[in-house]
mmCIF file of N, CA and C in Angstrom:
data_model
loop_
_atom_site.group_PDB
_atom_site.id
_atom_site.type_symbol
_atom_site.label_atom_id
_atom_site.label_comp_id
_atom_site.label_asym_id
_atom_site.label_seq_id
_atom_site.Cartn_x
_atom_site.Cartn_y
_atom_site.Cartn_z
ATOM 1 N N UNK A 10 78.794 117.480 71.960
ATOM 2 C CA UNK A 10 80.035 117.748 72.652
ATOM 3 C C UNK A 10 80.985 116.570 72.451
ATOM 4 N N UNK A 11 82.146 116.802 71.899
ATOM 5 C CA UNK A 11 83.104 115.706 71.738
ATOM 6 C C UNK A 11 83.674 115.280 73.096
ATOM 7 N N UNK A 12 83.941 113.993 73.220
ATOM 8 C CA UNK A 12 84.519 113.484 74.466
ATOM 9 C C UNK A 12 85.993 113.868 74.529
ATOM 10 N N UNK A 13 86.575 113.886 75.725
ATOM 11 C CA UNK A 13 87.997 114.217 75.841
ATOM 12 C C UNK A 13 88.875 113.225 75.074
ATOM 13 N N UNK A 14 89.979 113.721 74.542
ATOM 14 C CA UNK A 14 90.923 112.865 73.831
ATOM 15 C C UNK A 14 91.417 111.777 74.778
ATOM 16 N N UNK A 15 91.506 110.557 74.279
ATOM 17 C CA UNK A 15 91.941 109.435 75.096
ATOM 18 C C UNK A 15 90.800 108.643 75.705
ATOM 19 N N UNK A 16 89.559 109.077 75.462
ATOM 20 C CA UNK A 16 88.383 108.344 75.928
ATOM 21 C C UNK A 16 88.268 107.044 75.139
ATOM 22 N N UNK A 17 87.886 105.965 75.800
ATOM 23 C CA UNK A 17 87.701 104.667 75.148
ATOM 24 C C UNK A 17 86.254 104.233 75.303
ATOM 25 N N UNK A 18 85.659 103.797 74.193
ATOM 26 C CA UNK A 18 84.310 103.225 74.208
ATOM 27 C C UNK A 18 84.429 101.829 73.615
ATOM 28 N N UNK A 19 83.887 100.826 74.317
ATOM 29 C CA UNK A 19 83.952 99.464 73.786
ATOM 30 C C UNK A 19 82.843 98.602 74.376
ATOM 31 N N UNK A 20 82.576 97.497 73.660
ATOM 32 C CA UNK A 20 81.630 96.516 74.173
ATOM 33 C C UNK A 20 82.220 95.860 75.414
ATOM 34 N N UNK A 21 81.356 95.549 76.361
ATOM 35 C CA UNK A 21 81.798 94.916 77.604
ATOM 36 C C UNK A 21 82.307 93.510 77.333
ATOM 37 N N UNK A 22 83.348 93.157 78.068
ATOM 38 C CA UNK A 22 83.919 91.814 78.018
ATOM 39 C C UNK A 22 83.669 91.140 79.363
ATOM 40 N N UNK A 23 83.814 89.846 79.377
ATOM 41 C CA UNK A 23 83.523 89.072 80.589
ATOM 42 C C UNK A 23 84.273 89.620 81.812
ATOM 43 N N UNK A 24 85.492 90.057 81.631
ATOM 44 C CA UNK A 24 86.271 90.557 82.770
ATOM 45 C C UNK A 24 85.766 91.908 83.289
ATOM 46 N N UNK A 25 84.811 92.510 82.584
ATOM 47 C CA UNK A 25 84.230 93.785 83.007
ATOM 48 C C UNK A 25 83.058 93.629 83.981
ATOM 49 N N UNK A 26 82.664 92.406 84.289
ATOM 50 C CA UNK A 26 81.467 92.200 85.114
ATOM 51 C C UNK A 26 81.536 92.939 86.456
ATOM 52 N N UNK A 27 82.639 92.910 87.191
ATOM 53 C CA UNK A 27 82.661 93.680 88.445
ATOM 54 C C UNK A 27 82.430 95.178 88.226
ATOM 55 N N UNK A 28 82.966 95.718 87.146
ATOM 56 C CA UNK A 28 82.749 97.135 86.820
ATOM 57 C C UNK A 28 81.287 97.386 86.491
ATOM 58 N N UNK A 29 80.682 96.494 85.713
ATOM 59 C CA UNK A 29 79.269 96.637 85.355
ATOM 60 C C UNK A 29 78.410 96.625 86.616
ATOM 61 N N UNK A 30 78.679 95.680 87.518
ATOM 62 C CA UNK A 30 77.905 95.603 88.758
ATOM 63 C C UNK A 30 78.091 96.868 89.594
ATOM 64 N N UNK A 31 79.297 97.378 89.666
ATOM 65 C CA UNK A 31 79.540 98.611 90.422
ATOM 66 C C UNK A 31 78.741 99.772 89.833
ATOM 67 N N UNK A 32 78.732 99.895 88.499
ATOM 68 C CA UNK A 32 77.979 100.971 87.853
ATOM 69 C C UNK A 32 76.474 100.797 88.056
ATOM 70 N N UNK A 33 75.993 99.556 88.016
ATOM 71 C CA UNK A 33 74.573 99.293 88.282
ATOM 72 C C UNK A 33 74.224 99.732 89.707
ATOM 73 N N UNK A 34 75.081 99.402 90.652
ATOM 74 C CA UNK A 34 74.832 99.807 92.045
ATOM 75 C C UNK A 34 74.854 101.325 92.201
ATOM 76 N N UNK A 35 75.757 101.993 91.499
ATOM 77 C CA UNK A 35 75.798 103.458 91.561
ATOM 78 C C UNK A 35 74.544 104.065 90.939
ATOM 79 N N UNK A 36 74.066 103.476 89.847
ATOM 80 C CA UNK A 36 72.816 103.933 89.234
ATOM 81 C C UNK A 36 71.657 103.749 90.210
ATOM 82 N N UNK A 37 71.594 102.571 90.837
ATOM 83 C CA UNK A 37 70.516 102.294 91.795
ATOM 84 C C UNK A 37 70.579 103.244 92.986
ATOM 85 N N UNK A 38 71.771 103.547 93.442
ATOM 86 C CA UNK A 38 71.915 104.501 94.546
ATOM 87 C C UNK A 38 71.420 105.882 94.114
ATOM 88 N N UNK A 39 71.753 106.292 92.898
ATOM 89 C CA UNK A 39 71.300 107.575 92.358
ATOM 90 C C UNK A 39 69.775 107.626 92.287
ATOM 91 N N UNK A 40 69.167 106.485 91.914
ATOM 92 C CA UNK A 40 67.709 106.397 91.807
ATOM 93 C C UNK A 40 67.048 106.103 93.155
ATOM 94 N N UNK A 41 67.837 106.014 94.206
ATOM 95 C CA UNK A 41 67.341 105.687 95.547
ATOM 96 C C UNK A 41 66.655 104.315 95.571
ATOM 97 N N UNK A 42 67.248 103.357 94.854
ATOM 98 C CA UNK A 42 66.701 102.004 94.746
ATOM 99 C C UNK A 42 67.763 100.940 95.013
ATOM 100 N N UNK A 43 68.791 101.272 95.764
ATOM 101 C CA UNK A 43 69.889 100.334 95.986
ATOM 102 C C UNK A 43 69.409 99.009 96.576
ATOM 103 N N UNK A 44 68.405 99.052 97.451
ATOM 104 C CA UNK A 44 67.891 97.822 98.061
ATOM 105 C C UNK A 44 67.181 96.922 97.054
ATOM 106 N N UNK A 45 66.847 97.450 95.881
ATOM 107 C CA UNK A 45 66.137 96.666 94.867
ATOM 108 C C UNK A 45 67.075 95.875 93.956
ATOM 109 N N UNK A 46 68.360 96.144 94.007
ATOM 110 C CA UNK A 46 69.310 95.478 93.105
ATOM 111 C C UNK A 46 69.470 94.016 93.499
ATOM 112 N N UNK A 47 69.184 93.131 92.554
ATOM 113 C CA UNK A 47 69.370 91.697 92.745
ATOM 114 C C UNK A 47 70.513 91.161 91.894
ATOM 115 N N UNK A 48 71.046 91.987 91.009
ATOM 116 C CA UNK A 48 72.136 91.566 90.127
ATOM 117 C C UNK A 48 73.358 91.181 90.954
ATOM 118 N N UNK A 49 74.032 90.127 90.500
ATOM 119 C CA UNK A 49 75.265 89.658 91.126
ATOM 120 C C UNK A 49 76.303 89.442 90.031
ATOM 121 N N UNK A 50 77.527 89.230 90.432
ATOM 122 C CA UNK A 50 78.581 88.901 89.469
ATOM 123 C C UNK A 50 78.141 87.691 88.643
ATOM 124 N N UNK A 51 77.632 86.671 89.323
ATOM 125 C CA UNK A 51 77.228 85.438 88.642
ATOM 126 C C UNK A 51 76.060 85.676 87.685
ATOM 127 N N UNK A 52 75.024 86.378 88.139
ATOM 128 C CA UNK A 52 73.857 86.567 87.265
ATOM 129 C C UNK A 52 74.202 87.425 86.051
ATOM 130 N N UNK A 53 75.023 88.447 86.229
ATOM 131 C CA UNK A 53 75.438 89.256 85.079
ATOM 132 C C UNK A 53 76.311 88.437 84.130
ATOM 133 N N UNK A 54 77.206 87.631 84.686
ATOM 134 C CA UNK A 54 78.078 86.789 83.860
ATOM 135 C C UNK A 54 77.280 85.824 83.002
ATOM 136 N N UNK A 55 76.122 85.403 83.514
ATOM 137 C CA UNK A 55 75.308 84.410 82.814
ATOM 138 C C UNK A 55 74.260 84.995 81.881
ATOM 139 N N UNK A 56 74.057 86.312 81.894
ATOM 140 C CA UNK A 56 72.953 86.873 81.105
ATOM 141 C C UNK A 56 73.352 87.963 80.113
ATOM 142 N N UNK A 57 74.583 88.428 80.156
ATOM 143 C CA UNK A 57 75.046 89.432 79.187
ATOM 144 C C UNK A 57 75.821 88.729 78.086
ATOM 145 N N UNK A 58 75.579 89.113 76.855
ATOM 146 C CA UNK A 58 76.354 88.613 75.716
ATOM 147 C C UNK A 58 77.598 89.494 75.606
ATOM 148 N N UNK A 59 78.746 88.930 75.922
ATOM 149 C CA UNK A 59 79.986 89.699 75.982
ATOM 150 C C UNK A 59 80.733 89.693 74.660
ATOM 151 N N UNK A 60 81.494 90.744 74.450
ATOM 152 C CA UNK A 60 82.399 90.823 73.308
ATOM 153 C C UNK A 60 83.589 89.908 73.584
ATOM 154 N N UNK A 61 84.305 89.537 72.537
ATOM 155 C CA UNK A 61 85.496 88.707 72.749
ATOM 156 C C UNK A 61 86.535 89.424 73.609
ATOM 157 N N UNK A 62 87.225 88.655 74.426
ATOM 158 C CA UNK A 62 88.343 89.181 75.212
ATOM 159 C C UNK A 62 89.633 88.770 74.521
ATOM 160 N N UNK A 63 90.624 89.632 74.516
ATOM 161 C CA UNK A 63 91.888 89.223 73.900
ATOM 162 C C UNK A 63 92.570 88.150 74.746
ATOM 163 N N UNK A 64 93.161 87.180 74.078
ATOM 164 C CA UNK A 64 93.952 86.155 74.755
ATOM 165 C C UNK A 64 95.408 86.540 74.530
ATOM 166 N N UNK A 65 96.110 86.816 75.610
ATOM 167 C CA UNK A 65 97.489 87.279 75.499
ATOM 168 C C UNK A 65 98.422 86.126 75.841
ATOM 169 N N UNK A 66 99.278 85.782 74.887
ATOM 170 C CA UNK A 66 100.304 84.769 75.114
ATOM 171 C C UNK A 66 101.660 85.460 74.993
ATOM 172 N N UNK A 67 102.719 84.699 75.100
ATOM 173 C CA UNK A 67 104.060 85.288 75.109
ATOM 174 C C UNK A 67 104.358 86.120 73.865
ATOM 175 N N UNK A 68 103.824 85.726 72.724
ATOM 176 C CA UNK A 68 104.230 86.393 71.491
ATOM 177 C C UNK A 68 103.114 87.058 70.702
ATOM 178 N N UNK A 69 101.872 86.843 71.081
ATOM 179 C CA UNK A 69 100.799 87.462 70.301
ATOM 180 C C UNK A 69 99.518 87.584 71.116
ATOM 181 N N UNK A 70 98.634 88.419 70.610
ATOM 182 C CA UNK A 70 97.313 88.598 71.205
ATOM 183 C C UNK A 70 96.281 88.192 70.169
ATOM 184 N N UNK A 71 95.383 87.292 70.540
ATOM 185 C CA UNK A 71 94.325 86.872 69.627
ATOM 186 C C UNK A 71 92.990 86.998 70.340
ATOM 187 N N UNK A 72 91.922 87.308 69.590
ATOM 188 C CA UNK A 72 90.622 87.428 70.247
ATOM 189 C C UNK A 72 90.060 86.065 70.621
ATOM 190 N N UNK A 73 89.355 86.010 71.735
ATOM 191 C CA UNK A 73 88.617 84.807 72.094
ATOM 192 C C UNK A 73 87.240 84.909 71.448
ATOM 193 N N UNK A 74 86.441 83.892 71.629
ATOM 194 C CA UNK A 74 85.096 83.912 71.080
ATOM 195 C C UNK A 74 84.177 84.686 72.016
ATOM 196 N N UNK A 75 83.392 85.580 71.470
ATOM 197 C CA UNK A 75 82.408 86.313 72.263
ATOM 198 C C UNK A 75 81.137 85.493 72.407
ATOM 199 N N UNK A 76 80.155 86.053 73.087
ATOM 200 C CA UNK A 76 78.869 85.394 73.296
ATOM 201 C C UNK A 76 77.845 85.945 72.318
ATOM 202 N N UNK A 77 77.066 85.060 71.738
ATOM 203 C CA UNK A 77 75.976 85.490 70.859
ATOM 204 C C UNK A 77 74.767 85.880 71.706
ATOM 205 N N UNK A 78 74.000 86.825 71.197
ATOM 206 C CA UNK A 78 72.724 87.155 71.832
ATOM 207 C C UNK A 78 71.841 85.912 71.763
ATOM 208 N N UNK A 79 71.160 85.591 72.852
ATOM 209 C CA UNK A 79 70.276 84.426 72.885
ATOM 210 C C UNK A 79 69.201 84.670 73.937
ATOM 211 N N UNK A 80 68.288 83.724 74.051
ATOM 212 C CA UNK A 80 67.228 83.854 75.054
ATOM 213 C C UNK A 80 67.806 83.909 76.467
ATOM 214 N N UNK A 81 68.903 83.207 76.702
ATOM 215 C CA UNK A 81 69.508 83.218 78.037
ATOM 216 C C UNK A 81 70.550 84.323 78.209
ATOM 217 N N UNK A 82 70.980 84.920 77.113
ATOM 218 C CA UNK A 82 71.923 86.054 77.134
ATOM 219 C C UNK A 82 71.350 87.185 76.289
ATOM 220 N N UNK A 83 70.277 87.824 76.766
ATOM 221 C CA UNK A 83 69.584 88.808 75.932
ATOM 222 C C UNK A 83 70.194 90.206 75.938
ATOM 223 N N UNK A 84 71.101 90.480 76.850
ATOM 224 C CA UNK A 84 71.587 91.856 77.022
ATOM 225 C C UNK A 84 72.989 92.045 76.459
ATOM 226 N N UNK A 85 73.277 93.291 76.088
ATOM 227 C CA UNK A 85 74.628 93.714 75.691
ATOM 228 C C UNK A 85 74.960 94.937 76.527
ATOM 229 N N UNK A 86 76.228 95.250 76.628
ATOM 230 C CA UNK A 86 76.650 96.439 77.373
ATOM 231 C C UNK A 86 77.795 97.117 76.640
ATOM 232 N N UNK A 87 77.776 98.434 76.658
ATOM 233 C CA UNK A 87 78.879 99.239 76.147
ATOM 234 C C UNK A 87 79.395 100.059 77.322
ATOM 235 N N UNK A 88 80.699 100.074 77.476
ATOM 236 C CA UNK A 88 81.336 100.843 78.544
ATOM 237 C C UNK A 88 82.115 102.001 77.948
ATOM 238 N N UNK A 89 82.224 103.079 78.703
ATOM 239 C CA UNK A 89 83.050 104.210 78.307
ATOM 240 C C UNK A 89 84.035 104.476 79.444
ATOM 241 N N UNK A 90 85.292 104.699 79.066
ATOM 242 C CA UNK A 90 86.366 104.929 80.023
ATOM 243 C C UNK A 90 86.962 106.308 79.789
ATOM 244 N N UNK A 91 87.229 107.027 80.863
ATOM 245 C CA UNK A 91 87.828 108.353 80.737
ATOM 246 C C UNK A 91 89.283 108.224 80.275
ATOM 247 N N UNK A 92 89.945 109.319 79.948
ATOM 248 C CA UNK A 92 91.326 109.235 79.460
ATOM 249 C C UNK A 92 92.303 108.564 80.432
ATOM 250 N N UNK A 93 91.986 108.543 81.717
ATOM 251 C CA UNK A 93 92.835 107.857 82.701
ATOM 252 C C UNK A 93 92.572 106.351 82.726
ATOM 253 N N UNK A 94 91.604 105.877 81.912
ATOM 254 C CA UNK A 94 91.276 104.459 81.853
ATOM 255 C C UNK A 94 90.280 104.010 82.898
ATOM 256 N N UNK A 95 89.695 104.951 83.626
ATOM 257 C CA UNK A 95 88.715 104.612 84.657
ATOM 258 C C UNK A 95 87.319 104.546 84.055
ATOM 259 N N UNK A 96 86.477 103.593 84.500
ATOM 260 C CA UNK A 96 85.116 103.498 83.970
ATOM 261 C C UNK A 96 84.333 104.776 84.256
ATOM 262 N N UNK A 97 83.720 105.327 83.218
ATOM 263 C CA UNK A 97 82.951 106.567 83.362
ATOM 264 C C UNK A 97 81.459 106.334 83.208
ATOM 265 N N UNK A 98 81.070 105.293 82.465
ATOM 266 C CA UNK A 98 79.650 105.075 82.246
ATOM 267 C C UNK A 98 79.360 103.780 81.519
ATOM 268 N N UNK A 99 78.060 103.550 81.339
ATOM 269 C CA UNK A 99 77.568 102.272 80.837
ATOM 270 C C UNK A 99 76.267 102.472 80.085
ATOM 271 N N UNK A 100 76.101 101.747 78.994
ATOM 272 C CA UNK A 100 74.810 101.606 78.316
ATOM 273 C C UNK A 100 74.494 100.117 78.311
ATOM 274 N N UNK A 101 73.373 99.735 78.899
ATOM 275 C CA UNK A 101 72.934 98.343 78.953
ATOM 276 C C UNK A 101 71.685 98.241 78.093
ATOM 277 N N UNK A 102 71.672 97.328 77.127
ATOM 278 C CA UNK A 102 70.594 97.314 76.145
ATOM 279 C C UNK A 102 70.323 95.913 75.617
ATOM 280 N N UNK A 103 69.235 95.795 74.873
ATOM 281 C CA UNK A 103 68.917 94.547 74.189
ATOM 282 C C UNK A 103 68.267 94.872 72.858
ATOM 283 N N UNK A 104 68.192 93.881 72.001
ATOM 284 C CA UNK A 104 67.598 94.074 70.682
ATOM 285 C C UNK A 104 66.091 93.879 70.756
ATOM 286 N N UNK A 105 65.388 94.628 69.917
ATOM 287 C CA UNK A 105 63.943 94.454 69.797
ATOM 288 C C UNK A 105 63.581 94.403 68.316
ATOM 289 N N UNK A 106 62.295 94.373 68.027
ATOM 290 C CA UNK A 106 61.854 94.200 66.642
ATOM 291 C C UNK A 106 60.537 94.931 66.428
ATOM 292 N N UNK A 107 60.434 95.632 65.301
ATOM 293 C CA UNK A 107 59.189 96.300 64.934
ATOM 294 C C UNK A 107 58.436 95.427 63.938
ATOM 295 N N UNK A 108 57.273 94.935 64.335
ATOM 296 C CA UNK A 108 56.489 94.105 63.415
ATOM 297 C C UNK A 108 55.947 94.935 62.260
ATOM 298 N N UNK A 109 55.581 96.177 62.484
ATOM 299 C CA UNK A 109 55.035 97.004 61.413
ATOM 300 C C UNK A 109 56.093 97.370 60.391
ATOM 301 N N UNK A 110 57.296 97.605 60.841
ATOM 302 C CA UNK A 110 58.365 97.997 59.922
ATOM 303 C C UNK A 110 59.201 96.804 59.462
ATOM 304 N N UNK A 111 59.061 95.682 60.159
ATOM 305 C CA UNK A 111 59.867 94.490 59.896
ATOM 306 C C UNK A 111 61.350 94.837 59.941
ATOM 307 N N UNK A 112 61.725 95.550 61.016
ATOM 308 C CA UNK A 112 63.118 95.962 61.186
ATOM 309 C C UNK A 112 63.538 95.801 62.647
ATOM 310 N N UNK A 113 64.826 95.510 62.844
ATOM 311 C CA UNK A 113 65.336 95.413 64.205
ATOM 312 C C UNK A 113 65.584 96.787 64.801
ATOM 313 N N UNK A 114 65.719 96.801 66.106
ATOM 314 C CA UNK A 114 66.056 98.023 66.821
ATOM 315 C C UNK A 114 66.778 97.681 68.106
ATOM 316 N N UNK A 115 67.035 98.694 68.881
ATOM 317 C CA UNK A 115 67.685 98.527 70.177
ATOM 318 C C UNK A 115 66.811 99.198 71.225
ATOM 319 N N UNK A 116 66.661 98.529 72.366
ATOM 320 C CA UNK A 116 65.993 99.144 73.501
ATOM 321 C C UNK A 116 67.056 99.399 74.565
ATOM 322 N N UNK A 117 67.219 100.646 74.915
ATOM 323 C CA UNK A 117 68.190 101.041 75.931
ATOM 324 C C UNK A 117 67.554 100.869 77.302
ATOM 325 N N UNK A 118 68.009 99.880 78.029
ATOM 326 C CA UNK A 118 67.475 99.614 79.366
ATOM 327 C C UNK A 118 67.998 100.634 80.372
ATOM 328 N N UNK A 119 69.306 100.859 80.354
ATOM 329 C CA UNK A 119 69.896 101.824 81.281
ATOM 330 C C UNK A 119 71.082 102.531 80.647
ATOM 331 N N UNK A 120 71.137 103.825 80.868
ATOM 332 C CA UNK A 120 72.286 104.653 80.498
ATOM 333 C C UNK A 120 72.721 105.341 81.782
ATOM 334 N N UNK A 121 73.981 105.168 82.134
ATOM 335 C CA UNK A 121 74.464 105.772 83.374
ATOM 336 C C UNK A 121 75.867 106.308 83.172
ATOM 337 N N UNK A 122 76.070 107.541 83.610
ATOM 338 C CA UNK A 122 77.396 108.157 83.649
ATOM 339 C C UNK A 122 77.634 108.574 85.094
ATOM 340 N N UNK A 123 78.782 108.182 85.616
ATOM 341 C CA UNK A 123 79.108 108.537 86.999
ATOM 342 C C UNK A 123 79.007 110.041 87.202
ATOM 343 N N UNK A 124 78.530 110.420 88.370
ATOM 344 C CA UNK A 124 78.322 111.834 88.673
ATOM 345 C C UNK A 124 79.593 112.657 88.453
ATOM 346 N N UNK A 125 80.732 112.106 88.828
ATOM 347 C CA UNK A 125 82.004 112.826 88.678
ATOM 348 C C UNK A 125 82.451 112.946 87.228
ATOM 349 N N UNK A 126 81.822 112.191 86.332
ATOM 350 C CA UNK A 126 82.219 112.173 84.923
ATOM 351 C C UNK A 126 81.222 112.904 84.023
ATOM 352 N N UNK A 127 80.183 113.450 84.594
ATOM 353 C CA UNK A 127 79.157 114.118 83.789
ATOM 354 C C UNK A 127 79.676 115.440 83.242
ATOM 355 N N UNK A 128 79.119 115.842 82.100
ATOM 356 C CA UNK A 128 79.503 117.102 81.481
ATOM 357 C C UNK A 128 80.652 116.975 80.495
ATOM 358 N N UNK A 129 81.061 115.737 80.198
ATOM 359 C CA UNK A 129 82.161 115.510 79.256
ATOM 360 C C UNK A 129 81.691 114.897 77.939
ATOM 361 N N UNK A 130 80.379 114.736 77.780
ATOM 362 C CA UNK A 130 79.851 114.163 76.544
ATOM 363 C C UNK A 130 79.798 112.649 76.525
ATOM 364 N N UNK A 131 80.022 112.000 77.663
ATOM 365 C CA UNK A 131 80.045 110.538 77.696
ATOM 366 C C UNK A 131 78.683 109.919 77.406
ATOM 367 N N UNK A 132 77.621 110.479 77.956
ATOM 368 C CA UNK A 132 76.277 109.958 77.687
ATOM 369 C C UNK A 132 75.931 110.074 76.216
ATOM 370 N N UNK A 133 76.230 111.213 75.636
ATOM 371 C CA UNK A 133 75.979 111.430 74.211
ATOM 372 C C UNK A 133 76.803 110.451 73.368
ATOM 373 N N UNK A 134 78.033 110.192 73.775
ATOM 374 C CA UNK A 134 78.881 109.253 73.040
ATOM 375 C C UNK A 134 78.320 107.833 73.101
ATOM 376 N N UNK A 135 77.812 107.426 74.265
ATOM 377 C CA UNK A 135 77.207 106.098 74.378
ATOM 378 C C UNK A 135 75.968 105.988 73.496
ATOM 379 N N UNK A 136 75.126 107.012 73.504
ATOM 380 C CA UNK A 136 73.947 107.012 72.622
ATOM 381 C C UNK A 136 74.365 106.961 71.157
ATOM 382 N N UNK A 137 75.423 107.669 70.821
ATOM 383 C CA UNK A 137 75.930 107.650 69.449
ATOM 384 C C UNK A 137 76.373 106.263 69.019
ATOM 385 N N UNK A 138 76.998 105.522 69.923
ATOM 386 C CA UNK A 138 77.411 104.149 69.608
ATOM 387 C C UNK A 138 76.205 103.259 69.352
ATOM 388 N N UNK A 139 75.150 103.434 70.145
ATOM 389 C CA UNK A 139 73.933 102.649 69.930
ATOM 390 C C UNK A 139 73.291 103.011 68.597
ATOM 391 N N UNK A 140 73.249 104.295 68.274
ATOM 392 C CA UNK A 140 72.682 104.734 66.993
ATOM 393 C C UNK A 140 73.481 104.149 65.832
ATOM 394 N N UNK A 141 74.796 104.121 65.976
ATOM 395 C CA UNK A 141 75.652 103.552 64.930
ATOM 396 C C UNK A 141 75.351 102.064 64.748
ATOM 397 N N UNK A 142 75.174 101.355 65.856
ATOM 398 C CA UNK A 142 74.869 99.924 65.779
ATOM 399 C C UNK A 142 73.529 99.689 65.089
ATOM 400 N N UNK A 143 72.515 100.486 65.429
ATOM 401 C CA UNK A 143 71.204 100.354 64.776
ATOM 402 C C UNK A 143 71.336 100.608 63.278
ATOM 403 N N UNK A 144 72.059 101.638 62.909
ATOM 404 C CA UNK A 144 72.245 101.963 61.494
ATOM 405 C C UNK A 144 72.946 100.816 60.770
ATOM 406 N N UNK A 145 74.004 100.273 61.373
ATOM 407 C CA UNK A 145 74.766 99.195 60.739
ATOM 408 C C UNK A 145 73.949 97.917 60.576
ATOM 409 N N UNK A 146 72.968 97.677 61.439
ATOM 410 C CA UNK A 146 72.139 96.477 61.308
ATOM 411 C C UNK A 146 70.906 96.714 60.437
ATOM 412 N N UNK A 147 70.785 97.927 59.887
ATOM 413 C CA UNK A 147 69.616 98.238 59.063
ATOM 414 C C UNK A 147 68.367 98.448 59.891
ATOM 415 N N UNK A 148 68.546 98.810 61.142
ATOM 416 C CA UNK A 148 67.425 98.984 62.053
ATOM 417 C C UNK A 148 66.774 100.345 61.928
ATOM 418 N N UNK A 149 65.853 100.606 62.844
ATOM 419 C CA UNK A 149 65.073 101.828 62.695
ATOM 420 C C UNK A 149 65.049 102.714 63.921
ATOM 421 N N UNK A 150 65.359 102.215 65.130
ATOM 422 C CA UNK A 150 65.311 103.118 66.283
ATOM 423 C C UNK A 150 66.091 102.584 67.470
ATOM 424 N N UNK A 151 66.454 103.520 68.338
ATOM 425 C CA UNK A 151 66.928 103.208 69.678
ATOM 426 C C UNK A 151 65.802 103.665 70.597
ATOM 427 N N UNK A 152 65.123 102.713 71.216
ATOM 428 C CA UNK A 152 64.015 103.031 72.109
ATOM 429 C C UNK A 152 64.513 103.222 73.531
ATOM 430 N N UNK A 153 63.890 104.152 74.229
ATOM 431 C CA UNK A 153 64.276 104.428 75.607
ATOM 432 C C UNK A 153 63.104 105.070 76.338
ATOM 433 N N UNK A 154 62.985 104.788 77.621
ATOM 434 C CA UNK A 154 62.018 105.472 78.478
ATOM 435 C C UNK A 154 62.809 106.210 79.540
ATOM 436 N N UNK A 155 62.403 107.414 79.850
ATOM 437 C CA UNK A 155 63.105 108.233 80.842
ATOM 438 C C UNK A 155 62.256 108.393 82.091
ATOM 439 N N UNK A 156 62.904 108.577 83.202
ATOM 440 C CA UNK A 156 62.207 108.844 84.448
ATOM 441 C C UNK A 156 62.784 110.114 85.050
ATOM 442 N N UNK A 157 62.090 110.613 86.044
ATOM 443 C CA UNK A 157 62.532 111.839 86.707
ATOM 444 C C UNK A 157 62.959 111.518 88.131
ATOM 445 N N UNK A 158 64.123 111.994 88.512
ATOM 446 C CA UNK A 158 64.622 111.814 89.871
ATOM 447 C C UNK A 158 64.634 113.169 90.544
ATOM 448 N N UNK A 159 64.132 113.210 91.763
ATOM 449 C CA UNK A 159 64.130 114.483 92.502
ATOM 450 C C UNK A 159 65.474 114.737 93.135
#
């Protein structure tokens, strides 16, 4: 299912941390685990490898330096925004490695689309972005485990 025209998908930037935390809390509430959330603005800011943020000056916009994946910043996030520019969902993931295949991959830790935004293809679009990233890095899979919510 194609997403609605005007949908934006992009890597999370440092200024997105409050949105990421809000989506994590909504996911935890959906899973009936809100009391288990320990993530904070500070902890997310210190552990996600962010994409560059544009630096806007009077006459031009230039990208800032993003964060590299590292032992202290092992996670990446992709956000999807509806045509109105409101956050619709999130894919939070990290890189892994297959010793047998000697190839990199991605492990999808969490995929969440807000309840009000479901049915528009946003989850499929986020998975597609991860698949594209794996393909571009010469990797072999996007790993994920699913659970059942009553």
